[in-house]
């Protein structure tokens, strides 16, 4: 390749997917021009760490940043923060970009484009949702704003709207600041990644920690004056001096849709297994993008950092001329809720039934360590498998210790396409401080045979 | 089946395999006569817990017992402790048994026999090995004797002969009692389940904890008078008021060999995948028995409680007329050494080379949690895979947290027959308190591709 005419790669979005792609493309081809435009003030940060920063467990919020634009510059990657891509012309292969600091708008050109625009918190049209003191959490600026609000107003009561991962992590984060909390969730239970009987253990932990739970009731209004004062759900008013809206995330697909890029059935950008969109020279990765669910074989949209990093790496290799493939996901996740850990992979029973599958389940409660070892605690296991074939469809774990990496054993079973019997045959590690001789997963799997 | 003529099942050995088999056989067929003969004074105990009992972490040594003879009796299982089987006639289907309490010898008859005679500590012919204060650790009585010796003699110096699992667990157990320890190991490193570079992390932990290590030097003599005083290794004398011999275990195959039962290439009893020996009506399970190593496809002998329980369950079902199968093992194990955990599965590089395989390895050191989370610690990962195919052959982990159940992910890869690339594609759980976004195993697997 001549030094005269280097390919210009533009990346929309400087989060995990975009910057993973940039780094990988740089390693694969030192001659590429690599430019990433990021709307917020930070690139390459671990958004999942933000609740822990608000909690105060991490010294400085900025510590969640993996690499700064200056560090990327040393690798020959131009990462421009506070730059918003306003429009995309996939025929001319140009973009219109605004520098949000100066307000100046300019046109850029790409030979290859990666859309890694991420997701944004859903903001349902609730009256009062824009009152001061009502926050969503997505980026470093959001976390700084929440932290500033806590320090300035010392709220004593708060409401978290939405009982998913971020809502529950924020409950732990805010409780540390002596804020009396209520979680308001429209659905009948928290954590839709768990079946109801498993979510019940999470409800119990939150109640033990003094967090009130109001399920089955949507928020109809948020009231206040110069700032938020209360949240109305059903007939009840919940006093609140801080409100976190954590009702989910939506993929930032507007730009792509307007440019004629195919949006898949999940509402995120459809890609092939090389992260290519339907248009030439346009790839997509991360929270704006679909992935194949290996359990159903269908596209799914699970916006998680793990998938964003993996898709970004594949896209980066391919932007540099490679032909890397991303196999897909099984939808593995874990969340810490005070002293409890809840983890899930694959399909819940409810989701599997919605997929039209004939479903059986096996549940067990077993020790995290040998029964005679001090410190052992219950681990609740729930396995979801297909009637007849016994094929594993998913699994859930809730407990106080030993949950997080145990879920990965079930995730591996889903990748392998094993039956629940095969899962029950695994030669797993055992020593009294770490497990009973029959690991809780094996206990559940062996019950499933019957 | 008539009540008049119930089949009589005899089990030689009341450990994990034997009593698992008895319990499973009872559940499968309520009409069987089930009798287990156990030489020691306890059945159905978790031998792996004994070091923790000696350490004092478990209140009473007897707490490691899962079920007592009285509890088995309620299930209609006769568990006779302090009974030694002296001879076996597989033509007449009879056994000669001695009641070790009364000295009375009697003959019993079986319709079906399970040999679950376990293993015994190797006792190499070192002069002085029978001195008072020199112990091996296999059963509850051994643990009680060690505990009594410590309380009576308050030893201030000790030597552990052998640097395998039991040796290292005993180092932690004795150090708590203010015993200054040296581990003497004939091989150049401790823990042969680890390659040398991984064992080095274990050496470092022991040295941090004040335990001296003497490798590459066998013990030539143990000296003393009315009790042990010193251990001689090479030209060095190690003063010792307590000595633990932990140089390995041998399968108790004498009875079986004399009875014409085939002993496999590993020195343990050869069985098919239904736990049947070469002789009709004779099964075998547990530490006296081989298992297929799923990585090599060959018989192996890895005396661990996990395998003993699984084989016992399969044998129990088949003693009751079933046709259950035991697929095999991959050789997964984990050991806690003070604040460090070391885990291994499959083949080490050394072992894989000895098997004649073309071997590559990939090593990485990564965080146990997100880099910005307090409490994160290094996890060292080493993956062993086949050159060319990339097929996973084994893996090792050493670290302070998050090691034990992470090894199971690699174990699952071995069961699945995955390549290291496939291992690197797994959708593993991520949340900042539990893992970096790229799990240490994925980091190592992705390095392996290059």
PDB file of N, CA, C and O in Angstrom, chain A residues 48-49 52 57-58 63 306 309-310 329-332 334 341 371-372 374 404-405 408 412 415 418 426-434 437 439, chain B residues 48-49 52 57-58 63 306 309-310 329-332 334 341 371-372 374 404-405 408 412 415 418 426-434 437-439:
ATOM      1  N   UNK A  48     -20.235   0.232  32.897  1.00  0.00           N
ATOM      2  CA  UNK A  48     -20.726  -0.654  33.954  1.00  0.00           C
ATOM      3  C   UNK A  48     -20.145  -0.286  35.315  1.00  0.00           C
ATOM      4  O   UNK A  48     -20.654  -0.710  36.347  1.00  0.00           O
ATOM      5  N   UNK A  49     -19.047   0.460  35.306  1.00  0.00           N
ATOM      6  CA  UNK A  49     -18.433   0.843  36.572  1.00  0.00           C
ATOM      7  C   UNK A  49     -19.072   2.068  37.204  1.00  0.00           C
ATOM      8  O   UNK A  49     -18.813   2.369  38.376  1.00  0.00           O
ATOM      9  N   UNK A  52     -20.649   2.019  40.667  1.00  0.00           N
ATOM     10  CA  UNK A  52     -19.664   1.841  41.750  1.00  0.00           C
ATOM     11  C   UNK A  52     -18.915   3.127  42.028  1.00  0.00           C
ATOM     12  O   UNK A  52     -18.449   3.368  43.142  1.00  0.00           O
ATOM     13  N   UNK A  57     -17.167   3.558  45.759  1.00  0.00           N
ATOM     14  CA  UNK A  57     -16.238   2.432  45.854  1.00  0.00           C
ATOM     15  C   UNK A  57     -15.017   2.674  44.972  1.00  0.00           C
ATOM     16  O   UNK A  57     -13.942   2.131  45.226  1.00  0.00           O
ATOM     17  N   UNK A  58     -15.202   3.474  43.925  1.00  0.00           N
ATOM     18  CA  UNK A  58     -14.090   3.852  43.056  1.00  0.00           C
ATOM     19  C   UNK A  58     -13.757   5.299  43.389  1.00  0.00           C
ATOM     20  O   UNK A  58     -14.653   6.138  43.502  1.00  0.00           O
ATOM     21  N   UNK A  63     -11.845   7.173  36.775  1.00  0.00           N
ATOM     22  CA  UNK A  63     -11.055   5.935  36.801  1.00  0.00           C
ATOM     23  C   UNK A  63     -11.653   4.842  35.926  1.00  0.00           C
ATOM     24  O   UNK A  63     -10.964   3.879  35.580  1.00  0.00           O
ATOM     25  N   UNK A 306     -19.592  -6.876  27.276  1.00  0.00           N
ATOM     26  CA  UNK A 306     -18.840  -8.032  26.769  1.00  0.00           C
ATOM     27  C   UNK A 306     -19.050  -8.195  25.266  1.00  0.00           C
ATOM     28  O   UNK A 306     -18.091  -8.351  24.507  1.00  0.00           O
ATOM     29  N   UNK A 309     -17.428  -5.339  23.201  1.00  0.00           N
ATOM     30  CA  UNK A 309     -15.989  -5.510  23.012  1.00  0.00           C
ATOM     31  C   UNK A 309     -15.685  -6.576  21.966  1.00  0.00           C
ATOM     32  O   UNK A 309     -14.806  -6.392  21.123  1.00  0.00           O
ATOM     33  N   UNK A 310     -16.402  -7.675  22.024  1.00  0.00           N
ATOM     34  CA  UNK A 310     -16.128  -8.769  21.078  1.00  0.00           C
ATOM     35  C   UNK A 310     -16.494  -8.354  19.660  1.00  0.00           C
ATOM     36  O   UNK A 310     -15.741  -8.601  18.709  1.00  0.00           O
ATOM     37  N   UNK A 329     -24.022 -14.864  20.750  1.00  0.00           N
ATOM     38  CA  UNK A 329     -24.034 -14.784  22.211  1.00  0.00           C
ATOM     39  C   UNK A 329     -25.067 -15.770  22.760  1.00  0.00           C
ATOM     40  O   UNK A 329     -25.895 -16.303  22.020  1.00  0.00           O
ATOM     41  N   UNK A 330     -24.965 -16.006  24.044  1.00  0.00           N
ATOM     42  CA  UNK A 330     -26.022 -16.765  24.712  1.00  0.00           C
ATOM     43  C   UNK A 330     -26.766 -15.892  25.716  1.00  0.00           C
ATOM     44  O   UNK A 330     -27.755 -16.326  26.302  1.00  0.00           O
ATOM     45  N   UNK A 331     -26.273 -14.657  25.900  1.00  0.00           N
ATOM     46  CA  UNK A 331     -26.978 -13.726  26.785  1.00  0.00           C
ATOM     47  C   UNK A 331     -26.654 -13.945  28.247  1.00  0.00           C
ATOM     48  O   UNK A 331     -27.541 -14.098  29.081  1.00  0.00           O
ATOM     49  N   UNK A 332     -25.357 -13.944  28.561  1.00  0.00           N
ATOM     50  CA  UNK A 332     -24.917 -14.184  29.934  1.00  0.00           C
ATOM     51  C   UNK A 332     -24.766 -12.849  30.655  1.00  0.00           C
ATOM     52  O   UNK A 332     -24.178 -11.915  30.106  1.00  0.00           O
ATOM     53  N   UNK A 334     -24.574 -10.901  34.831  1.00  0.00           N
ATOM     54  CA  UNK A 334     -24.511 -11.058  36.285  1.00  0.00           C
ATOM     55  C   UNK A 334     -24.644  -9.684  36.902  1.00  0.00           C
ATOM     56  O   UNK A 334     -24.204  -8.684  36.314  1.00  0.00           O
ATOM     57  N   UNK A 341     -25.752 -12.011  44.635  1.00  0.00           N
ATOM     58  CA  UNK A 341     -25.392 -11.982  43.223  1.00  0.00           C
ATOM     59  C   UNK A 341     -26.452 -12.762  42.458  1.00  0.00           C
ATOM     60  O   UNK A 341     -26.842 -13.850  42.876  1.00  0.00           O
ATOM     61  N   UNK A 371     -20.450 -28.686  53.256  1.00  0.00           N
ATOM     62  CA  UNK A 371     -21.417 -28.360  54.313  1.00  0.00           C
ATOM     63  C   UNK A 371     -20.755 -28.075  55.649  1.00  0.00           C
ATOM     64  O   UNK A 371     -21.298 -27.394  56.495  1.00  0.00           O
ATOM     65  N   UNK A 372     -19.533 -28.617  55.842  1.00  0.00           N
ATOM     66  CA  UNK A 372     -18.875 -28.448  57.141  1.00  0.00           C
ATOM     67  C   UNK A 372     -17.974 -27.221  57.181  1.00  0.00           C
ATOM     68  O   UNK A 372     -17.344 -26.946  58.201  1.00  0.00           O
ATOM     69  N   UNK A 374     -17.051 -23.311  57.376  1.00  0.00           N
ATOM     70  CA  UNK A 374     -17.696 -22.062  57.774  1.00  0.00           C
ATOM     71  C   UNK A 374     -17.827 -21.135  56.563  1.00  0.00           C
ATOM     72  O   UNK A 374     -17.017 -21.198  55.639  1.00  0.00           O
ATOM     73  N   UNK A 404     -21.034 -15.852  40.330  1.00  0.00           N
ATOM     74  CA  UNK A 404     -20.635 -15.152  39.103  1.00  0.00           C
ATOM     75  C   UNK A 404     -19.990 -16.059  38.072  1.00  0.00           C
ATOM     76  O   UNK A 404     -20.406 -16.090  36.922  1.00  0.00           O
ATOM     77  N   UNK A 405     -18.975 -16.802  38.452  1.00  0.00           N
ATOM     78  CA  UNK A 405     -18.307 -17.615  37.441  1.00  0.00           C
ATOM     79  C   UNK A 405     -18.991 -18.970  37.267  1.00  0.00           C
ATOM     80  O   UNK A 405     -18.776 -19.634  36.258  1.00  0.00           O
ATOM     81  N   UNK A 408     -21.069 -19.201  34.180  1.00  0.00           N
ATOM     82  CA  UNK A 408     -20.316 -19.423  32.941  1.00  0.00           C
ATOM     83  C   UNK A 408     -20.267 -20.900  32.556  1.00  0.00           C
ATOM     84  O   UNK A 408     -20.073 -21.234  31.388  1.00  0.00           O
ATOM     85  N   UNK A 412     -21.320 -22.119  28.971  1.00  0.00           N
ATOM     86  CA  UNK A 412     -20.539 -23.036  28.126  1.00  0.00           C
ATOM     87  C   UNK A 412     -21.424 -24.169  27.616  1.00  0.00           C
ATOM     88  O   UNK A 412     -21.316 -24.573  26.445  1.00  0.00           O
ATOM     89  N   UNK A 415     -23.337 -22.843  24.697  1.00  0.00           N
ATOM     90  CA  UNK A 415     -22.464 -22.774  23.510  1.00  0.00           C
ATOM     91  C   UNK A 415     -22.279 -24.161  22.900  1.00  0.00           C
ATOM     92  O   UNK A 415     -22.234 -24.316  21.684  1.00  0.00           O
ATOM     93  N   UNK A 418     -25.315 -28.652  24.737  1.00  0.00           N
ATOM     94  CA  UNK A 418     -25.467 -29.863  25.549  1.00  0.00           C
ATOM     95  C   UNK A 418     -26.898 -30.052  26.052  1.00  0.00           C
ATOM     96  O   UNK A 418     -27.647 -29.098  26.235  1.00  0.00           O
ATOM     97  N   UNK A 426     -20.327 -33.074  33.977  1.00  0.00           N
ATOM     98  CA  UNK A 426     -19.074 -32.308  33.917  1.00  0.00           C
ATOM     99  C   UNK A 426     -18.166 -32.604  35.104  1.00  0.00           C
ATOM    100  O   UNK A 426     -18.622 -32.742  36.236  1.00  0.00           O
ATOM    101  N   UNK A 427     -16.892 -32.639  34.804  1.00  0.00           N
ATOM    102  CA  UNK A 427     -15.855 -32.844  35.817  1.00  0.00           C
ATOM    103  C   UNK A 427     -15.444 -31.463  36.340  1.00  0.00           C
ATOM    104  O   UNK A 427     -14.532 -30.832  35.809  1.00  0.00           O
ATOM    105  N   UNK A 428     -16.147 -30.998  37.366  1.00  0.00           N
ATOM    106  CA  UNK A 428     -15.937 -29.649  37.896  1.00  0.00           C
ATOM    107  C   UNK A 428     -15.004 -29.684  39.101  1.00  0.00           C
ATOM    108  O   UNK A 428     -14.881 -30.695  39.778  1.00  0.00           O
ATOM    109  N   UNK A 429     -14.397 -28.543  39.351  1.00  0.00           N
ATOM    110  CA  UNK A 429     -13.433 -28.440  40.445  1.00  0.00           C
ATOM    111  C   UNK A 429     -14.121 -28.581  41.794  1.00  0.00           C
ATOM    112  O   UNK A 429     -15.221 -28.070  41.993  1.00  0.00           O
ATOM    113  N   UNK A 430     -13.429 -29.249  42.692  1.00  0.00           N
ATOM    114  CA  UNK A 430     -13.942 -29.382  44.060  1.00  0.00           C
ATOM    115  C   UNK A 430     -12.818 -29.277  45.063  1.00  0.00           C
ATOM    116  O   UNK A 430     -11.798 -29.950  44.952  1.00  0.00           O
ATOM    117  N   UNK A 431     -12.992 -28.401  46.019  1.00  0.00           N
ATOM    118  CA  UNK A 431     -12.226 -28.411  47.266  1.00  0.00           C
ATOM    119  C   UNK A 431     -13.164 -27.771  48.287  1.00  0.00           C
ATOM    120  O   UNK A 431     -13.960 -26.891  47.936  1.00  0.00           O
ATOM    121  N   UNK A 432     -13.085 -28.221  49.554  1.00  0.00           N
ATOM    122  CA  UNK A 432     -14.091 -27.792  50.532  1.00  0.00           C
ATOM    123  C   UNK A 432     -14.305 -26.284  50.640  1.00  0.00           C
ATOM    124  O   UNK A 432     -15.446 -25.852  50.857  1.00  0.00           O
ATOM    125  N   UNK A 433     -13.262 -25.431  50.465  1.00  0.00           N
ATOM    126  CA  UNK A 433     -13.539 -23.989  50.603  1.00  0.00           C
ATOM    127  C   UNK A 433     -14.327 -23.396  49.437  1.00  0.00           C
ATOM    128  O   UNK A 433     -14.756 -22.246  49.510  1.00  0.00           O
ATOM    129  N   UNK A 434     -14.478 -24.150  48.347  1.00  0.00           N
ATOM    130  CA  UNK A 434     -15.014 -23.555  47.120  1.00  0.00           C
ATOM    131  C   UNK A 434     -16.302 -24.178  46.616  1.00  0.00           C
ATOM    132  O   UNK A 434     -17.012 -23.588  45.803  1.00  0.00           O
ATOM    133  N   UNK A 437     -18.902 -31.399  47.081  1.00  0.00           N
ATOM    134  CA  UNK A 437     -18.355 -32.379  46.131  1.00  0.00           C
ATOM    135  C   UNK A 437     -19.277 -32.490  44.905  1.00  0.00           C
ATOM    136  O   UNK A 437     -18.808 -32.685  43.797  1.00  0.00           O
ATOM    137  N   UNK A 439     -21.234 -30.103  42.848  1.00  0.00           N
ATOM    138  CA  UNK A 439     -21.456 -28.680  42.631  1.00  0.00           C
ATOM    139  C   UNK A 439     -22.962 -28.404  42.507  1.00  0.00           C
ATOM    140  O   UNK A 439     -23.705 -29.231  41.956  1.00  0.00           O
TER     141      UNK A 439
ATOM    142  N   UNK B  48     -11.620 -34.848  52.080  1.00  0.00           N
ATOM    143  CA  UNK B  48     -11.012 -33.581  51.667  1.00  0.00           C
ATOM    144  C   UNK B  48     -11.153 -32.515  52.740  1.00  0.00           C
ATOM    145  O   UNK B  48     -10.457 -31.500  52.713  1.00  0.00           O
ATOM    146  N   UNK B  49     -12.074 -32.725  53.671  1.00  0.00           N
ATOM    147  CA  UNK B  49     -12.258 -31.734  54.716  1.00  0.00           C
ATOM    148  C   UNK B  49     -11.306 -31.903  55.885  1.00  0.00           C
ATOM    149  O   UNK B  49     -11.184 -30.999  56.725  1.00  0.00           O
ATOM    150  N   UNK B  52      -8.908 -29.165  56.981  1.00  0.00           N
ATOM    151  CA  UNK B  52      -9.581 -28.005  57.565  1.00  0.00           C
ATOM    152  C   UNK B  52     -10.023 -28.282  58.990  1.00  0.00           C
ATOM    153  O   UNK B  52     -10.127 -27.378  59.816  1.00  0.00           O
ATOM    154  N   UNK B  57     -10.640 -25.034  61.480  1.00  0.00           N
ATOM    155  CA  UNK B  57     -11.686 -24.250  60.814  1.00  0.00           C
ATOM    156  C   UNK B  57     -13.048 -24.941  60.950  1.00  0.00           C
ATOM    157  O   UNK B  57     -14.082 -24.289  60.888  1.00  0.00           O
ATOM    158  N   UNK B  58     -13.007 -26.251  61.106  1.00  0.00           N
ATOM    159  CA  UNK B  58     -14.230 -27.021  61.341  1.00  0.00           C
ATOM    160  C   UNK B  58     -14.224 -27.397  62.819  1.00  0.00           C
ATOM    161  O   UNK B  58     -13.206 -27.864  63.336  1.00  0.00           O
ATOM    162  N   UNK B  63     -17.486 -33.673  61.973  1.00  0.00           N
ATOM    163  CA  UNK B  63     -18.430 -32.918  61.138  1.00  0.00           C
ATOM    164  C   UNK B  63     -18.265 -33.215  59.652  1.00  0.00           C
ATOM    165  O   UNK B  63     -19.156 -32.919  58.855  1.00  0.00           O
ATOM    166  N   UNK B 306     -14.820 -36.042  43.652  1.00  0.00           N
ATOM    167  CA  UNK B 306     -15.836 -35.790  42.631  1.00  0.00           C
ATOM    168  C   UNK B 306     -16.066 -37.020  41.777  1.00  0.00           C
ATOM    169  O   UNK B 306     -17.202 -37.440  41.546  1.00  0.00           O
ATOM    170  N   UNK B 309     -17.696 -39.951  43.730  1.00  0.00           N
ATOM    171  CA  UNK B 309     -19.145 -39.798  43.871  1.00  0.00           C
ATOM    172  C   UNK B 309     -19.876 -40.126  42.582  1.00  0.00           C
ATOM    173  O   UNK B 309     -20.909 -40.797  42.598  1.00  0.00           O
ATOM    174  N   UNK B 310     -19.343 -39.633  41.459  1.00  0.00           N
ATOM    175  CA  UNK B 310     -20.026 -39.866  40.179  1.00  0.00           C
ATOM    176  C   UNK B 310     -19.987 -41.346  39.809  1.00  0.00           C
ATOM    177  O   UNK B 310     -20.987 -41.913  39.371  1.00  0.00           O
ATOM    178  N   UNK B 329     -13.565 -38.352  32.737  1.00  0.00           N
ATOM    179  CA  UNK B 329     -13.170 -37.145  33.466  1.00  0.00           C
ATOM    180  C   UNK B 329     -12.196 -36.348  32.609  1.00  0.00           C
ATOM    181  O   UNK B 329     -11.669 -36.832  31.600  1.00  0.00           O
ATOM    182  N   UNK B 330     -11.997 -35.117  32.999  1.00  0.00           N
ATOM    183  CA  UNK B 330     -10.932 -34.343  32.367  1.00  0.00           C
ATOM    184  C   UNK B 330      -9.824 -34.024  33.372  1.00  0.00           C
ATOM    185  O   UNK B 330      -8.792 -33.478  32.998  1.00  0.00           O
ATOM    186  N   UNK B 331     -10.041 -34.403  34.637  1.00  0.00           N
ATOM    187  CA  UNK B 331      -8.980 -34.215  35.635  1.00  0.00           C
ATOM    188  C   UNK B 331      -8.946 -32.807  36.190  1.00  0.00           C
ATOM    189  O   UNK B 331      -7.901 -32.164  36.201  1.00  0.00           O
ATOM    190  N   UNK B 332     -10.127 -32.342  36.657  1.00  0.00           N
ATOM    191  CA  UNK B 332     -10.210 -30.981  37.193  1.00  0.00           C
ATOM    192  C   UNK B 332      -9.956 -31.005  38.690  1.00  0.00           C
ATOM    193  O   UNK B 332     -10.514 -31.837  39.399  1.00  0.00           O
ATOM    194  N   UNK B 334      -8.730 -28.355  42.274  1.00  0.00           N
ATOM    195  CA  UNK B 334      -8.438 -27.021  42.811  1.00  0.00           C
ATOM    196  C   UNK B 334      -7.940 -27.199  44.230  1.00  0.00           C
ATOM    197  O   UNK B 334      -8.341 -28.128  44.928  1.00  0.00           O
ATOM    198  N   UNK B 341      -5.209 -19.610  45.401  1.00  0.00           N
ATOM    199  CA  UNK B 341      -5.913 -20.776  44.886  1.00  0.00           C
ATOM    200  C   UNK B 341      -5.233 -21.216  43.604  1.00  0.00           C
ATOM    201  O   UNK B 341      -4.902 -20.378  42.757  1.00  0.00           O
ATOM    202  N   UNK B 371     -10.575  -3.190  36.379  1.00  0.00           N
ATOM    203  CA  UNK B 371      -9.330  -2.596  36.874  1.00  0.00           C
ATOM    204  C   UNK B 371      -9.575  -1.497  37.899  1.00  0.00           C
ATOM    205  O   UNK B 371      -8.716  -1.205  38.715  1.00  0.00           O
ATOM    206  N   UNK B 372     -10.741  -0.871  37.845  1.00  0.00           N
ATOM    207  CA  UNK B 372     -11.000   0.262  38.738  1.00  0.00           C
ATOM    208  C   UNK B 372     -11.667  -0.163  40.045  1.00  0.00           C
ATOM    209  O   UNK B 372     -11.941   0.681  40.897  1.00  0.00           O
ATOM    210  N   UNK B 374     -11.876  -1.802  43.707  1.00  0.00           N
ATOM    211  CA  UNK B 374     -10.973  -2.180  44.790  1.00  0.00           C
ATOM    212  C   UNK B 374     -11.021  -3.692  45.003  1.00  0.00           C
ATOM    213  O   UNK B 374     -12.036  -4.321  44.742  1.00  0.00           O
ATOM    214  N   UNK B 404     -11.442 -20.673  41.440  1.00  0.00           N
ATOM    215  CA  UNK B 404     -12.023 -22.003  41.598  1.00  0.00           C
ATOM    216  C   UNK B 404     -13.045 -22.336  40.523  1.00  0.00           C
ATOM    217  O   UNK B 404     -12.968 -23.374  39.869  1.00  0.00           O
ATOM    218  N   UNK B 405     -14.029 -21.483  40.330  1.00  0.00           N
ATOM    219  CA  UNK B 405     -15.062 -21.848  39.365  1.00  0.00           C
ATOM    220  C   UNK B 405     -14.670 -21.413  37.944  1.00  0.00           C
ATOM    221  O   UNK B 405     -15.241 -21.909  36.985  1.00  0.00           O
ATOM    222  N   UNK B 408     -13.526 -24.270  35.819  1.00  0.00           N
ATOM    223  CA  UNK B 408     -14.602 -25.101  35.270  1.00  0.00           C
ATOM    224  C   UNK B 408     -14.974 -24.692  33.844  1.00  0.00           C
ATOM    225  O   UNK B 408     -15.516 -25.497  33.086  1.00  0.00           O
ATOM    226  N   UNK B 412     -15.110 -27.316  30.918  1.00  0.00           N
ATOM    227  CA  UNK B 412     -16.221 -27.464  29.971  1.00  0.00           C
ATOM    228  C   UNK B 412     -15.684 -27.484  28.541  1.00  0.00           C
ATOM    229  O   UNK B 412     -16.155 -28.255  27.697  1.00  0.00           O
ATOM    230  N   UNK B 415     -14.420 -30.936  27.867  1.00  0.00           N
ATOM    231  CA  UNK B 415     -15.553 -31.850  27.628  1.00  0.00           C
ATOM    232  C   UNK B 415     -16.104 -31.659  26.217  1.00  0.00           C
ATOM    233  O   UNK B 415     -16.484 -32.621  25.552  1.00  0.00           O
ATOM    234  N   UNK B 418     -13.441 -28.341  22.390  1.00  0.00           N
ATOM    235  CA  UNK B 418     -13.266 -27.080  21.675  1.00  0.00           C
ATOM    236  C   UNK B 418     -11.803 -26.771  21.360  1.00  0.00           C
ATOM    237  O   UNK B 418     -10.896 -27.203  22.074  1.00  0.00           O
ATOM    238  N   UNK B 426     -16.457 -17.476  24.035  1.00  0.00           N
ATOM    239  CA  UNK B 426     -17.547 -17.711  24.996  1.00  0.00           C
ATOM    240  C   UNK B 426     -18.142 -16.415  25.512  1.00  0.00           C
ATOM    241  O   UNK B 426     -17.436 -15.441  25.773  1.00  0.00           O
ATOM    242  N   UNK B 427     -19.436 -16.450  25.691  1.00  0.00           N
ATOM    243  CA  UNK B 427     -20.192 -15.326  26.242  1.00  0.00           C
ATOM    244  C   UNK B 427     -20.238 -15.497  27.761  1.00  0.00           C
ATOM    245  O   UNK B 427     -21.147 -16.113  28.300  1.00  0.00           O
ATOM    246  N   UNK B 428     -19.221 -14.952  28.423  1.00  0.00           N
ATOM    247  CA  UNK B 428     -19.078 -15.138  29.869  1.00  0.00           C
ATOM    248  C   UNK B 428     -19.647 -13.942  30.622  1.00  0.00           C
ATOM    249  O   UNK B 428     -19.740 -12.842  30.089  1.00  0.00           O
ATOM    250  N   UNK B 429     -19.980 -14.191  31.875  1.00  0.00           N
ATOM    251  CA  UNK B 429     -20.596 -13.154  32.702  1.00  0.00           C
ATOM    252  C   UNK B 429     -19.601 -12.036  33.002  1.00  0.00           C
ATOM    253  O   UNK B 429     -18.421 -12.281  33.238  1.00  0.00           O
ATOM    254  N   UNK B 430     -20.136 -10.818  33.002  1.00  0.00           N
ATOM    255  CA  UNK B 430     -19.313  -9.673  33.361  1.00  0.00           C
ATOM    256  C   UNK B 430     -20.106  -8.687  34.206  1.00  0.00           C
ATOM    257  O   UNK B 430     -21.204  -8.285  33.846  1.00  0.00           O
ATOM    258  N   UNK B 431     -19.529  -8.336  35.335  1.00  0.00           N
ATOM    259  CA  UNK B 431     -19.940  -7.154  36.097  1.00  0.00           C
ATOM    260  C   UNK B 431     -18.675  -6.738  36.850  1.00  0.00           C
ATOM    261  O   UNK B 431     -17.864  -7.591  37.234  1.00  0.00           O
ATOM    262  N   UNK B 432     -18.474  -5.439  37.047  1.00  0.00           N
ATOM    263  CA  UNK B 432     -17.194  -4.966  37.601  1.00  0.00           C
ATOM    264  C   UNK B 432     -16.734  -5.663  38.878  1.00  0.00           C
ATOM    265  O   UNK B 432     -15.530  -5.878  39.049  1.00  0.00           O
ATOM    266  N   UNK B 433     -17.646  -6.059  39.807  1.00  0.00           N
ATOM    267  CA  UNK B 433     -17.124  -6.696  41.024  1.00  0.00           C
ATOM    268  C   UNK B 433     -16.597  -8.114  40.808  1.00  0.00           C
ATOM    269  O   UNK B 433     -15.980  -8.674  41.704  1.00  0.00           O
ATOM    270  N   UNK B 434     -16.856  -8.689  39.630  1.00  0.00           N
ATOM    271  CA  UNK B 434     -16.578 -10.111  39.455  1.00  0.00           C
ATOM    272  C   UNK B 434     -15.584 -10.436  38.360  1.00  0.00           C
ATOM    273  O   UNK B 434     -15.043 -11.533  38.308  1.00  0.00           O
ATOM    274  N   UNK B 437     -14.092  -6.885  31.707  1.00  0.00           N
ATOM    275  CA  UNK B 437     -15.004  -7.122  30.591  1.00  0.00           C
ATOM    276  C   UNK B 437     -14.468  -8.250  29.705  1.00  0.00           C
ATOM    277  O   UNK B 437     -15.237  -9.036  29.157  1.00  0.00           O
ATOM    278  N   UNK B 438     -13.163  -8.340  29.568  1.00  0.00           N
ATOM    279  CA  UNK B 438     -12.541  -9.529  28.966  1.00  0.00           C
ATOM    280  C   UNK B 438     -12.088 -10.415  30.119  1.00  0.00           C
ATOM    281  O   UNK B 438     -11.123 -10.100  30.803  1.00  0.00           O
ATOM    282  N   UNK B 439     -12.788 -11.508  30.308  1.00  0.00           N
ATOM    283  CA  UNK B 439     -12.396 -12.429  31.377  1.00  0.00           C
ATOM    284  C   UNK B 439     -10.956 -12.910  31.160  1.00  0.00           C
ATOM    285  O   UNK B 439     -10.531 -13.095  30.020  1.00  0.00           O
TER     286      UNK B 439
END
